[in-house]
Every structure is written in structure tokens, then in C-alpha cells.
Short mmCIF file of C-alpha atoms and ligand atoms in Angstrom, two decimals:
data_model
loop_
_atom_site.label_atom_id
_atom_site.label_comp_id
_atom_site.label_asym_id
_atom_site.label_seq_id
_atom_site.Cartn_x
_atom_site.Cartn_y
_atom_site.Cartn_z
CA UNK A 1 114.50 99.80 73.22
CA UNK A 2 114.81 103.39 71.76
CA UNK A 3 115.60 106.07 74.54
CA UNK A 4 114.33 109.09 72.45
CA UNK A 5 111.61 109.80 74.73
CA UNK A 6 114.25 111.83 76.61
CA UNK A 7 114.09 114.56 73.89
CA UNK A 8 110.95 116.46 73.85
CA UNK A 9 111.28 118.70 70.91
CA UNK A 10 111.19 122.69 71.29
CA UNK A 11 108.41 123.21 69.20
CA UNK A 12 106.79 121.27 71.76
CA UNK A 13 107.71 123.05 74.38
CA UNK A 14 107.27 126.21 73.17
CA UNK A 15 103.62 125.16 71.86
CA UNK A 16 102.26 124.25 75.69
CA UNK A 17 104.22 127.62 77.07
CA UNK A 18 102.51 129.49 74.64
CA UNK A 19 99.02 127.63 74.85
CA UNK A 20 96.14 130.57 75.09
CA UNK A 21 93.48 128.35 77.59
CA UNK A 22 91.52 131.82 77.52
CA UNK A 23 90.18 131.01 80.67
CA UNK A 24 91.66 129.59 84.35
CA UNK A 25 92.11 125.89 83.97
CA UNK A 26 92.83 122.98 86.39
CA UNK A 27 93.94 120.28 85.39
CA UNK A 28 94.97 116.72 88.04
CA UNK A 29 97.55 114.52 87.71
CA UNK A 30 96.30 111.32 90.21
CA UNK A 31 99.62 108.79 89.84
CA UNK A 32 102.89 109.66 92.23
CA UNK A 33 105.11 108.67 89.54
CA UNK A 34 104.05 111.64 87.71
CA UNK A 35 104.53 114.16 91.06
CA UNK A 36 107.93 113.40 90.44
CA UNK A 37 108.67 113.22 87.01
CA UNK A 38 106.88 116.22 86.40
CA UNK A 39 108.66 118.08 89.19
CA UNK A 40 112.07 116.64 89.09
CA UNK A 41 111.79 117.71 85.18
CA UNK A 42 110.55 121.13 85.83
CA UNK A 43 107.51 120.56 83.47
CA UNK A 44 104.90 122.78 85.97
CA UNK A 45 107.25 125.65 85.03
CA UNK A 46 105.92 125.30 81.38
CA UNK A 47 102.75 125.44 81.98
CA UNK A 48 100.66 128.81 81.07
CA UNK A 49 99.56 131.33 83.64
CA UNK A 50 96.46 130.71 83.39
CA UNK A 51 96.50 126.76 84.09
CA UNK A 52 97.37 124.75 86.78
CA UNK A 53 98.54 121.48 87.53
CA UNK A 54 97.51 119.88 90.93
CA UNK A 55 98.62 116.34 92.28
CA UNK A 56 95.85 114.95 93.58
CA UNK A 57 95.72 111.28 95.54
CA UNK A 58 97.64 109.28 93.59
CA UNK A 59 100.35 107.66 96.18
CA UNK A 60 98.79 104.91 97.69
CA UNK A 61 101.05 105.71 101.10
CA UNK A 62 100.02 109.38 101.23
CA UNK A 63 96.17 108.57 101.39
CA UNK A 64 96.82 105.88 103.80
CA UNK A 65 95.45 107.13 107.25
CA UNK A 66 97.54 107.39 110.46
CA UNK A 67 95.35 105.24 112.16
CA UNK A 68 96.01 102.43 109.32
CA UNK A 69 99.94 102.98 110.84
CA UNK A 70 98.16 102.35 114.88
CA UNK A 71 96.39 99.03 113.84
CA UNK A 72 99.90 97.80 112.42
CA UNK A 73 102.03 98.78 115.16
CA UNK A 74 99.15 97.31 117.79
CA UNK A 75 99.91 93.81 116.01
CA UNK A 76 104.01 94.57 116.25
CA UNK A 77 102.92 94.82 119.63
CA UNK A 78 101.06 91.65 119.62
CA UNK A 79 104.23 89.79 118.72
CA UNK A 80 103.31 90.07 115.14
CA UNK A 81 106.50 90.30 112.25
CA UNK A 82 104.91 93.32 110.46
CA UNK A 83 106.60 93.00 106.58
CA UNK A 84 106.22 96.07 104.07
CA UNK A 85 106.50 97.88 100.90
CA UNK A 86 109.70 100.63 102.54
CA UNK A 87 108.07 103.92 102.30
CA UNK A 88 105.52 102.62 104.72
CA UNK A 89 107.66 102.76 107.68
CA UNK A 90 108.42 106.41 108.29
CA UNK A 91 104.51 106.83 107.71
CA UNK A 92 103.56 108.52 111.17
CA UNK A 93 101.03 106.87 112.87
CA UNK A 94 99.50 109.03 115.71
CA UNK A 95 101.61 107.90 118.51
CA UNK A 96 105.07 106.51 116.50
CA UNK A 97 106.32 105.03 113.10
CA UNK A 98 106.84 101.57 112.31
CA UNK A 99 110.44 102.88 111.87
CA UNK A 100 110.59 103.69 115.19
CA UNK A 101 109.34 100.85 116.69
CA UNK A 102 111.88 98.57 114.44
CA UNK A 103 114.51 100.54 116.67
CA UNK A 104 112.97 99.64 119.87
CA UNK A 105 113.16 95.81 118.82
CA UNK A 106 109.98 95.28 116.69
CA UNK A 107 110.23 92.68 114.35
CA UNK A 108 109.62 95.11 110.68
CA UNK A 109 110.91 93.45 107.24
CA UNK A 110 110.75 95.60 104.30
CA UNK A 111 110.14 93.55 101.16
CA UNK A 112 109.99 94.80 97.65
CA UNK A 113 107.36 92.17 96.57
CA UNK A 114 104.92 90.71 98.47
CA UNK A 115 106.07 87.37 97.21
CA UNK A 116 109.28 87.67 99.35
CA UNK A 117 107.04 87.26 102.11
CA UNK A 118 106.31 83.68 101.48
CA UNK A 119 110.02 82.63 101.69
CA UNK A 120 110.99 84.79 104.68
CA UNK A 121 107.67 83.54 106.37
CA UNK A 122 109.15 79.63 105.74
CA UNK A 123 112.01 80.88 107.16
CA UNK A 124 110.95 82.56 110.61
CA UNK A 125 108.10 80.17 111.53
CA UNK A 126 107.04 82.68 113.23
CA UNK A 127 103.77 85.06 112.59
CA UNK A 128 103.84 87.88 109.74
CA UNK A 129 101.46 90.41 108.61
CA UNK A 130 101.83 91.79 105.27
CA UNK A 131 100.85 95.05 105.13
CA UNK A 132 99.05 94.80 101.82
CA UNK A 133 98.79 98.62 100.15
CA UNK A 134 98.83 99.85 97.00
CA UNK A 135 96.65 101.02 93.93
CA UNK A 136 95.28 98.59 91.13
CA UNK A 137 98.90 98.15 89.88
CA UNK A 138 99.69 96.12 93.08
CA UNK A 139 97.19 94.66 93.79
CA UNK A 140 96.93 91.93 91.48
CA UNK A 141 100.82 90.86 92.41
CA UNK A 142 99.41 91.17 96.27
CA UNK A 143 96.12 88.57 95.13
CA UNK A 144 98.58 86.25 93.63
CA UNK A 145 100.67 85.77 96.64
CA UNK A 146 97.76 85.43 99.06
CA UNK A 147 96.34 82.64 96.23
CA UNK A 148 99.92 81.29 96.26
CA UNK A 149 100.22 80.98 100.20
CA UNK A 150 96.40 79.40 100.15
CA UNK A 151 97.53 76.43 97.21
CA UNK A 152 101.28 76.47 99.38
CA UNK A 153 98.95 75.65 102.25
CA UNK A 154 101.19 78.46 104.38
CA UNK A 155 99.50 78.85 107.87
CA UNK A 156 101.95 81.84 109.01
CA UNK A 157 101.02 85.13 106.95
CA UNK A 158 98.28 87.12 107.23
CA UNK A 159 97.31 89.90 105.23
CA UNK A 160 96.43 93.86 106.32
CA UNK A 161 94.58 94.68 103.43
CA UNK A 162 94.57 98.80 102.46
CA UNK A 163 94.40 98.17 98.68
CA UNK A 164 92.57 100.98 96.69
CA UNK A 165 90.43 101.99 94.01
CA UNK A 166 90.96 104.96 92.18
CA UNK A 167 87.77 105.60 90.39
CA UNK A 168 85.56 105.78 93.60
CA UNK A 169 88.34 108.73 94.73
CA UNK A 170 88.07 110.26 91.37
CA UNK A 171 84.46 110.79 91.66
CA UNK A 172 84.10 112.45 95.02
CA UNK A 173 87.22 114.72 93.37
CA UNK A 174 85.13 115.98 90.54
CA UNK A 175 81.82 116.45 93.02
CA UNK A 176 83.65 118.31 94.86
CA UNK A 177 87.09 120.34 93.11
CA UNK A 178 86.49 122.07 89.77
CA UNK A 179 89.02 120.04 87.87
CA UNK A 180 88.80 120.76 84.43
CA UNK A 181 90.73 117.67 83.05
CA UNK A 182 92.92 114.51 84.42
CA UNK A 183 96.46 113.51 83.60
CA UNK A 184 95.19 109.85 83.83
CA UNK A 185 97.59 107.43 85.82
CA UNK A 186 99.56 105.11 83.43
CA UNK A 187 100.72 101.79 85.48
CA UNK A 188 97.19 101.86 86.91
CA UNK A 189 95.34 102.17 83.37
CA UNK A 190 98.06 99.24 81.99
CA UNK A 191 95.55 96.87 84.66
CA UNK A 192 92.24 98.54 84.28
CA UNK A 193 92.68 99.91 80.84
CA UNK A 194 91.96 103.12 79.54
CA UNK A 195 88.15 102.72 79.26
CA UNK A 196 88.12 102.62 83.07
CA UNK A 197 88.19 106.50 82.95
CA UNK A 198 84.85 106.88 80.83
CA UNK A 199 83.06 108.09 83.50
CA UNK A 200 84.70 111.21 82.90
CA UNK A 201 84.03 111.75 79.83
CA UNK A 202 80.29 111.28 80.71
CA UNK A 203 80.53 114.18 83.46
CA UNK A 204 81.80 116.20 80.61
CA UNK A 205 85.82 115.88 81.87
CA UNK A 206 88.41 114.88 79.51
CA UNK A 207 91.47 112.71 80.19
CA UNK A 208 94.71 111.78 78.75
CA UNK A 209 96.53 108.46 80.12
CA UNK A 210 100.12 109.35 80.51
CA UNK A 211 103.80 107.56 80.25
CA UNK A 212 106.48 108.58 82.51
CA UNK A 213 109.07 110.16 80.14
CA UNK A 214 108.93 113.82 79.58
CA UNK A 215 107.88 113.52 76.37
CA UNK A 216 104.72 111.78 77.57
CA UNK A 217 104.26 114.43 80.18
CA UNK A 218 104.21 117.17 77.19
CA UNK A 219 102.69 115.32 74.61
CA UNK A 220 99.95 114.68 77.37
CA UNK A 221 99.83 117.62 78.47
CA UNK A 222 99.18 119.37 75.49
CA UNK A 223 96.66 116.79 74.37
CA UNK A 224 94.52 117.36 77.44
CA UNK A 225 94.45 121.33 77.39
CA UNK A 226 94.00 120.78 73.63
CA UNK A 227 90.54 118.72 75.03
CA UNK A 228 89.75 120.80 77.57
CA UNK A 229 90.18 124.23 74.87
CA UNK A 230 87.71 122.62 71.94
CA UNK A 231 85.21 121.18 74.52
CA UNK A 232 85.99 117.70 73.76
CA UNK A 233 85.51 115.41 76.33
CA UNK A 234 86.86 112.18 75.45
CA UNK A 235 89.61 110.06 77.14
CA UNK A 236 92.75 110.02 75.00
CA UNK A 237 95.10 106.76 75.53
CA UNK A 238 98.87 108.43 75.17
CA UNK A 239 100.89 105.47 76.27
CA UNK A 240 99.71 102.98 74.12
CA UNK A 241 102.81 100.97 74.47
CA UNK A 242 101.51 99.94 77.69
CA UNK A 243 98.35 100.69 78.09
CA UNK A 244 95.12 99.65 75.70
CA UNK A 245 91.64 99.83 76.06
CA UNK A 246 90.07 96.99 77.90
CA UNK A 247 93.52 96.37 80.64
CA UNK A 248 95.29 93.19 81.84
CA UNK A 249 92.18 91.15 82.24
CA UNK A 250 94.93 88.12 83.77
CA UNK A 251 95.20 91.04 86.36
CA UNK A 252 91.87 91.95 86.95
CA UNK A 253 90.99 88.34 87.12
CA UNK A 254 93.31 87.84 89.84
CA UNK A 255 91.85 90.37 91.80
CA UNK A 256 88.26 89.12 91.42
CA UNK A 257 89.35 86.04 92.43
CA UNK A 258 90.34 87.18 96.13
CA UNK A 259 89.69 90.17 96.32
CA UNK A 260 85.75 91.67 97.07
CA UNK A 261 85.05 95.50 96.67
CA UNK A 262 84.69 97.29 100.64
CA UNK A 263 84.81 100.39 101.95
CA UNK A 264 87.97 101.91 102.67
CA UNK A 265 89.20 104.80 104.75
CA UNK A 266 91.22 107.74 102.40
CA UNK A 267 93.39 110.23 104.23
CA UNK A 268 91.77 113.50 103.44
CA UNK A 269 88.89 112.07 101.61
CA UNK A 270 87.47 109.89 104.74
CA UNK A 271 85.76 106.17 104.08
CA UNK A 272 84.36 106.15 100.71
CA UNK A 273 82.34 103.37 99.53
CA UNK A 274 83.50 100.30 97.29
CA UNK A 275 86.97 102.18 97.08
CA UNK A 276 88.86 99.00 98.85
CA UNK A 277 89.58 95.79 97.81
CA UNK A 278 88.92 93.23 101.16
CA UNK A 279 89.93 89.86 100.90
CA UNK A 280 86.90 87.75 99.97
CA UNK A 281 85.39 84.51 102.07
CA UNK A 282 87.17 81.76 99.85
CA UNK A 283 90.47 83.54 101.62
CA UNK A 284 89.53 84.81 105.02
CA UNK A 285 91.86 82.56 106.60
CA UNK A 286 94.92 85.08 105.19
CA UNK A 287 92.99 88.54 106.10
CA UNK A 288 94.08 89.51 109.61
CA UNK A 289 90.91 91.41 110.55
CA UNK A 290 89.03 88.46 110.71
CA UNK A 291 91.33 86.62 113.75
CA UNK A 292 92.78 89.43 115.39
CA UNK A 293 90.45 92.49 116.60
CA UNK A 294 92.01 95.78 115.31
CA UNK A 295 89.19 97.95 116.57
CA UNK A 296 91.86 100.03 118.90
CA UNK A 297 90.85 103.15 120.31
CA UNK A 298 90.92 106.17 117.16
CA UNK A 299 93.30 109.06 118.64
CA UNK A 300 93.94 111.09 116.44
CA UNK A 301 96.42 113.87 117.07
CA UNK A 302 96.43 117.06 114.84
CA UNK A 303 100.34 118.24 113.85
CA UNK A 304 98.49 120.68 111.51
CA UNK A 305 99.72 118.58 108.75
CA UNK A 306 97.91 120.07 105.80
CA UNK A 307 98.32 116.25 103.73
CA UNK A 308 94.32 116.08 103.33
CA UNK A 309 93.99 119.36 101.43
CA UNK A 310 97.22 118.66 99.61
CA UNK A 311 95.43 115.22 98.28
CA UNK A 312 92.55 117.40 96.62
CA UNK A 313 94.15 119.90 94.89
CA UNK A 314 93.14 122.21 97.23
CA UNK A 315 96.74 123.55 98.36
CA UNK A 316 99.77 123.35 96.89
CA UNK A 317 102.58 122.24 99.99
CA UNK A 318 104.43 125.04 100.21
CA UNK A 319 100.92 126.43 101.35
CA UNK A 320 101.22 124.19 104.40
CA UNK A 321 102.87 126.27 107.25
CA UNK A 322 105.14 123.22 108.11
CA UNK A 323 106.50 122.76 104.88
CA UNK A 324 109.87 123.04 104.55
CA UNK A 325 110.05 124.47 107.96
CA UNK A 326 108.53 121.63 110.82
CA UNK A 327 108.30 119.39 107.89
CA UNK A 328 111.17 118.09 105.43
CA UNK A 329 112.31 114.80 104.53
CA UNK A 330 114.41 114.26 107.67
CA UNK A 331 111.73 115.02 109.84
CA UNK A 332 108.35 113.91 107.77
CA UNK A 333 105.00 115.22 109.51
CA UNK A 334 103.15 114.01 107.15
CA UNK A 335 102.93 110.77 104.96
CA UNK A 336 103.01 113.25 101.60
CA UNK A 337 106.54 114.38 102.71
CA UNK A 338 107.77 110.78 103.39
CA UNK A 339 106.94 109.44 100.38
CA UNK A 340 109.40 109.96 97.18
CA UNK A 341 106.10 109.63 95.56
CA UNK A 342 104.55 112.02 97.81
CA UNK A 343 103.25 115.96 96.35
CA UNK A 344 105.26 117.72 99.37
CA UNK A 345 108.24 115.37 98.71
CA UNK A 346 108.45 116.53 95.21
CA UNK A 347 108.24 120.35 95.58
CA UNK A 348 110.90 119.76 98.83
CA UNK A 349 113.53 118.55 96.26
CA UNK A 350 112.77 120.02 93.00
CA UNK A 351 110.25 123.27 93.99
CA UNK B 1 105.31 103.26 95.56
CA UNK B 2 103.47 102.55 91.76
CA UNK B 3 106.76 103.04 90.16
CA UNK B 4 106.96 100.48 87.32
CA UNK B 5 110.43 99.90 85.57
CA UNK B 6 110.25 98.82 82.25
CA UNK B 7 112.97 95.92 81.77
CA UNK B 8 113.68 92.88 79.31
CA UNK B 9 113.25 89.34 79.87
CA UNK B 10 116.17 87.22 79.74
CA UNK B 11 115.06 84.17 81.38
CA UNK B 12 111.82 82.10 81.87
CA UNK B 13 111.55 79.31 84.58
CA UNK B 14 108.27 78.13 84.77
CA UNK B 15 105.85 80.83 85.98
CA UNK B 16 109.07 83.06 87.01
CA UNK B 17 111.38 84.59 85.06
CA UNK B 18 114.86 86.71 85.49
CA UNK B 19 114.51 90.79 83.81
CA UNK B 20 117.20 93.01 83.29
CA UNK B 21 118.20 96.49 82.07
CA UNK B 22 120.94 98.74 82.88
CA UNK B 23 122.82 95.92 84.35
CA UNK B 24 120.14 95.25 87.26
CA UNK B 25 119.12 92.11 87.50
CA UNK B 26 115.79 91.35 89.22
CA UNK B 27 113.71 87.83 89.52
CA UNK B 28 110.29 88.53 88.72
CA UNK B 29 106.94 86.93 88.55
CA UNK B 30 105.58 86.42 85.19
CA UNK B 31 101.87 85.11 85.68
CA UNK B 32 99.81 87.99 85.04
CA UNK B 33 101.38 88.65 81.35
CA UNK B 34 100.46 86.51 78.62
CA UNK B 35 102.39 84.23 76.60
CA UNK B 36 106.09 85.36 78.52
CA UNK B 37 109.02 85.21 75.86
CA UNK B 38 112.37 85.97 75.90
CA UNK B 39 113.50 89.51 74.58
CA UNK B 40 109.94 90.96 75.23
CA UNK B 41 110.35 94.35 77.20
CA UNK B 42 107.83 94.38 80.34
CA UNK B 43 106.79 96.66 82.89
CA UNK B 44 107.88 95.68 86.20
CA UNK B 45 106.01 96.52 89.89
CA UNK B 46 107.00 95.44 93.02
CA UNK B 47 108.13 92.05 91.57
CA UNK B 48 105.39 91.32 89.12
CA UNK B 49 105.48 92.04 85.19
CA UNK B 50 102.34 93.79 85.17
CA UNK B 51 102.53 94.74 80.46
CA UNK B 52 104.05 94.33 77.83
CA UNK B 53 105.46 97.48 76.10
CA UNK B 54 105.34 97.25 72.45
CA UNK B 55 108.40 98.44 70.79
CA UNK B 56 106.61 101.51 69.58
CA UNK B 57 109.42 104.55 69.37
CA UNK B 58 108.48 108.33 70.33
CA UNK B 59 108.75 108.62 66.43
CA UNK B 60 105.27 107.60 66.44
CA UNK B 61 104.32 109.59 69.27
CA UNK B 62 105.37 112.52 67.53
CA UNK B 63 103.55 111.53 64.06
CA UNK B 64 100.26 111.10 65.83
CA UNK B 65 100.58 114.89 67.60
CA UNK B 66 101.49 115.79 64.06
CA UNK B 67 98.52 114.38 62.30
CA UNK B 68 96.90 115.86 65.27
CA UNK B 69 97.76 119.67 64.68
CA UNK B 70 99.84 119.74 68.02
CA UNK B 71 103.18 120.42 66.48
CA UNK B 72 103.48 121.52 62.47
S1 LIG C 1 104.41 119.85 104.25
FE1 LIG C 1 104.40 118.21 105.77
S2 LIG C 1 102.91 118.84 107.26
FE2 LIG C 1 102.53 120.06 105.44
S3 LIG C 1 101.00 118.91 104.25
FE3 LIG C 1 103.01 118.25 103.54
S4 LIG C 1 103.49 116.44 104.76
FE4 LIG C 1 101.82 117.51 105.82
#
């Protein structure tokens, strides 16, 4: 496949560092991916004055609360094998990280898909919980293996489901940040599809869906401020080679067919309705929550991490009085720092 | 965490299949694409092709923001 996308042209560049907004704008980016490309590239340093470019919460392990971290280390406890996507483990919870529990003999496998669970699980014999996270791009691989281990007839994994919604998120965003137009998240719109983000348009925001290359980022970016400028609020699709209108509908099948919409609990946004995905009745026997009581006591202790406001747009990290300073990679405080994916991450290694 | 890696099939086996590019080889699952082939270019997530990428080049990215007034 060509590689071109690696070029963006000058004239491109100098048209979005010359772009006259003639007004403040701010504009979100809601995908991880993007933090970093757009960071590691240096393409905030293009942007205008006048606009602004705010990650908002688009890395399914930054918005996952603390106390998500407490229920899974209460089943390590409970002689549980927790397994995981990696960057979940140096996720603090309120007390410890599953990190540091592996080193004080907890049984923690890091997988890269959830379907390596099945194998190590007919392995061990023993009990695993899959800590099942992640945004609409994941999920569907997630609903397959739990519909694999049901027609497998596998009695030894259980599920921890924190899957997420993005559009519930996006909505209490706009209600409640002036965000004048959204860098729309590409992997996520190649399973929902780009009309997914029409509810935008109809509160009179725009939206561009994005690649990952920086020529997407540009091309995007200009396209949206371009939107934003002529008061047209439509949702652009810029990644077509991935992405069309309607989505994977294999994918979204998948997920209707075990999944059920629920609430679910958003670090800095708090429980917003129908924003998780809960495994439905037809495969309760997989979800953990429904044979092992995970109502532990809530303590929540305040580091001062600053992750919430970081997750609307409201600071930038280097805002946070940790960052860089408490806080840095080595010594995460907050789940937005431990991620690669994660907005304090980003501006730690490329400002 | 939502990183996707776009990579080529170079092997089907049943519902499974074997991508590549660079030189990494991963196994991945191939149910939620339609109509799997090998040589098609897919998007792959935490070991699921989740797309298929059309062989569309940045030319054409570049014509449309033409066409569009973005860039003379
Ligand atoms: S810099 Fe650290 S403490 Fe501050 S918001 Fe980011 S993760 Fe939290």
C-alpha cells in the first residue's frame, strides 16, 4: 500500500497556520490514537492562536475509574487469575496497581486479544477474569470471545465488563464544554460508521472523522475549522478508506448479540446512562458481577490527580500541579499518564 | 489501547487468518470482516480485523481538498 500519507504538503501546512478563525475556537479530538499522533508529530504547534485543540475522553483506560482497578484486585484476592489488555496494570487503583499486586504473587496475565484468554484458560484450569475494556472498536472482538467460550462450552472465564460508548460521553461534553467542533475518532467510526456522529450536526457542531497519518490530522483539521468558519455543520467522513457511512454492521451485530446497553461509571464524567455495554441474560453465566459480589467498600483517595478535568478539555496537563513533577511515566498518578494513549502521557514525551 | 494497525492478509484458515506487514507476523481473527481474501489490507485491533482499507492513495485525499478550495 502507498506510504505517501507521510508527506503532508507545505501548502497545507502553511494554509491551517495561517487559518484566520476570527474568533476563539475549540475544537476535541475524542480517540487516544490521535493524542499521540498529533503530539508526537507536533501538529498542535500548527494550529492558529486563536484555536485550540483539546483531548477529550477518548482512551478507554484513562476514563476507567480507580475503583474499577479495587473490584479487580478484590477478585486477585479472591484467588481469581485477573487477564488484561497491558496498560491496565499500572492503572492505580486507590489502594495499589494490579502491577503491584502481580509482584506480591497475584496471578495477572496480560493478553493482547481477548481470544488468548480462551487457550490460556484451557491451560490453567483454574479461574480467570477478563477484564473486558475498551471503546466500540473492542468490543465486538471482546463479544465474540465471550460467544466463542459460551458455543466452546468453557466453564472457567468470566468477564469484568467496562466496555464504553462514546456518544452518551459526547453529549454530556457538548452540554457542558463549549466545543466548537470534533476531530471524530476513526477505529471507532470504522464499527459505528460515520453517521453515528449526526447528533452533532443536529446541536449545530460539526465533525470530521479522522485517519492516523499526519496527513489525515491536517487534512482534518483544516476541514473542520473550514466547517466551523462557514457555519456548516455537517459531519465530514475523511478516512474513507476505512470508515463509511452506516459501520461494520458484522460488528455491531456481534455486540447486540451479547452485549445490552447499562450504565457505566466515567472517570471525570461520573455514571452516565446507557454509556456501557453489560453482558446480556442469554450470557450471564460469563459476566462476573452476577456470581461474585463486587460491591466493596468505595474509598476513594484524592492524590490531586487533575485526570477528570484533563478528560473534558477543561485543562491541559501541564496545568495539573503533579505533572511532570509527582507525576511522570515512572511514577504514574494518574491513569492519563500511564497510558501511551493517555493526554498527560503525550505532552510528557512530546510537549 | 484503540490502536489499530493496518496489515495484509496472507493466510486464511477457516474463520482465522495469519496478517503481516513490516515483517510482523500476527494470527488474527477474521469473523467480523466480510468475505476475507488474501492480499486485502485490514485494520487490525487487539487481534480482530475490525475493516477493510480500500487501496485509496493520499492522491485522492489531496484531489478532494482541492476540489474543495483547501489547497489551490
Ligand atoms: S499529570 Fe498525572 S496527576 Fe496530573 S492529571 Fe495527569 S495523570 Fe493526573
Amino acid at each position: 500500500m502507498n506510504n505517501n500519507f507521510d508527506q503532508v504538503p507545505g501548502e497545507l501546512v502553511e494554509k491551517l497556520k495561517n487559518f484566520k478563525a476570527g474568533r476563539p475556537l475549540k475544537i476535541m479530538e475524542v480517540c487516544g490514537t490521535h493524542t499521540v499522533e498529533i503530539h508526537r508529530w507536533g501538529i498542535h504547534n500548527l494550529l492558529p492562536a486563536e484555536v485550540k485543540l483539546v483531548s477529550g475522553p477518548g482512551c478507554p483506560v484513562c476514563v476507567t475509574p480507580s475503583y474499577y482497578i479495587d473490584q479487580a484486585i478484590h477478585l486477585l484476592q479472591q484467588d481469581f487469575i485477573i487477564a488484561t489488555f497491558g496498560d491496565l496494570v499500572k492503572v492505580p487503583g486507590n489502594h495499589s496497581t494490579l502491577e503491584k499486586e502481580k509482584a506480591a504473587g497475584g496471578l495477572v496475565k496480560v493478553v493482547y486479544s481477548p481470544m488468548e484468554v480462551i487457550n490460556y484458560a484451557r491451560n490453567t484450569g483454574k479461574q480467570v477474569v477478563f477484564l473486558a475494556v475498551g471503546f466500540e472498536t473492542t468490543s465486538p472482538g471482546i463479544a465474540f470471545t465471550i460467544h466463542q467460550c459460551s458455543e466452546l462450552g468453557i466453564n472457567n472465564i468470566k468477564f469484568f465488563c467496562a466496555a464504553k460508548i462514546i456518544k452518551p460521553a459526547m453529549e454530556i461534553i457538548i452540554r457542558n464544554s463549549e466545543i466548537d467542533g470534533f476531530l471524530l475518532p476513526g477505529h471507532v467510526s470504522t464499527i459505528i460508521g460515520s453517521q453515528s456522529f449526526n447528533f452533532l450536526a443536529e446541536n449545530n457542531i460539526p465533525g470530521v472523522v479522522a485517519g492516523f497519518k499526519p496527513l489525515d490530522l491536517v487534512s482534518s483539521i483544516l476541514q473542520l475549522l473550514s466547517l466551523i468558519k462557514s457555519g456548516n455543520n455537517q459531519i465530514i467522513n475523511n478516512y474513507s478508506r476505512a470508515v463509511n457511512q452506516s459501520g461494520n454492521l458484522k460488528a455491531q451485530m456481534m455486540i447486540e448479540q451479547v452485549f445490552e446497553p447499562g450504565n457505566s461509571e466515567w472517570r471525570g464524567l461520573g455514571n452516565i446512562d446507557h454509556s456501557g455495554l453489560k453482558i446480556n441474560q442469554k450470557y450471564r453465566d460469563y459476566d462476573v458481577e452476577y456470581s461474585v459480589d463486587l460491591n466493596i467498600p468505595r474509598e476513594e483517595v484524592n492524590t490531586g490527580c487533575r485526570c477528570g478535568d484533563v478528560l473534558k478539555g477543561y485543562i491541559d496537563p501541564p496545568q495539573c500541579p503533579l505533572f511532570k513533577k509527582q507525576c511522570n511515566p515512572d511514577n504514574p498518578i494518574g491513569p492519563c499518564m500511564v497510558s501511551k494513549e493517555g493526554s498527560c502521557s503525550a505532552w510528557y514525551w512530546y510537549g | 489501547m484503540c490502536l489499530g494497525i493496518p496489515m495484509k492478509i496472507i493466510d486464511i484458515d477457516g474463520t482465522s487468518g495469519i496478517v503481516e506487514n513490516k515483517g510482523i507476523k500476527l494470527k488474527v481473527e477474521l469473523v467480523l470482516i466480510d468475505d476475507p481474501q488474501v492480499g486485502d489490507w485490514v485494520i487490525v485491533h487487539a487481534g480482530f480485523a475490525i475493516t477493510k482499507l480500500t487501496d485509496q492513495e493520499a492522491q485522492e485525499t489531496l484531489e478532494l481538498l482541492k476540489e474543495e478550495n483547501f489547497i489551490e
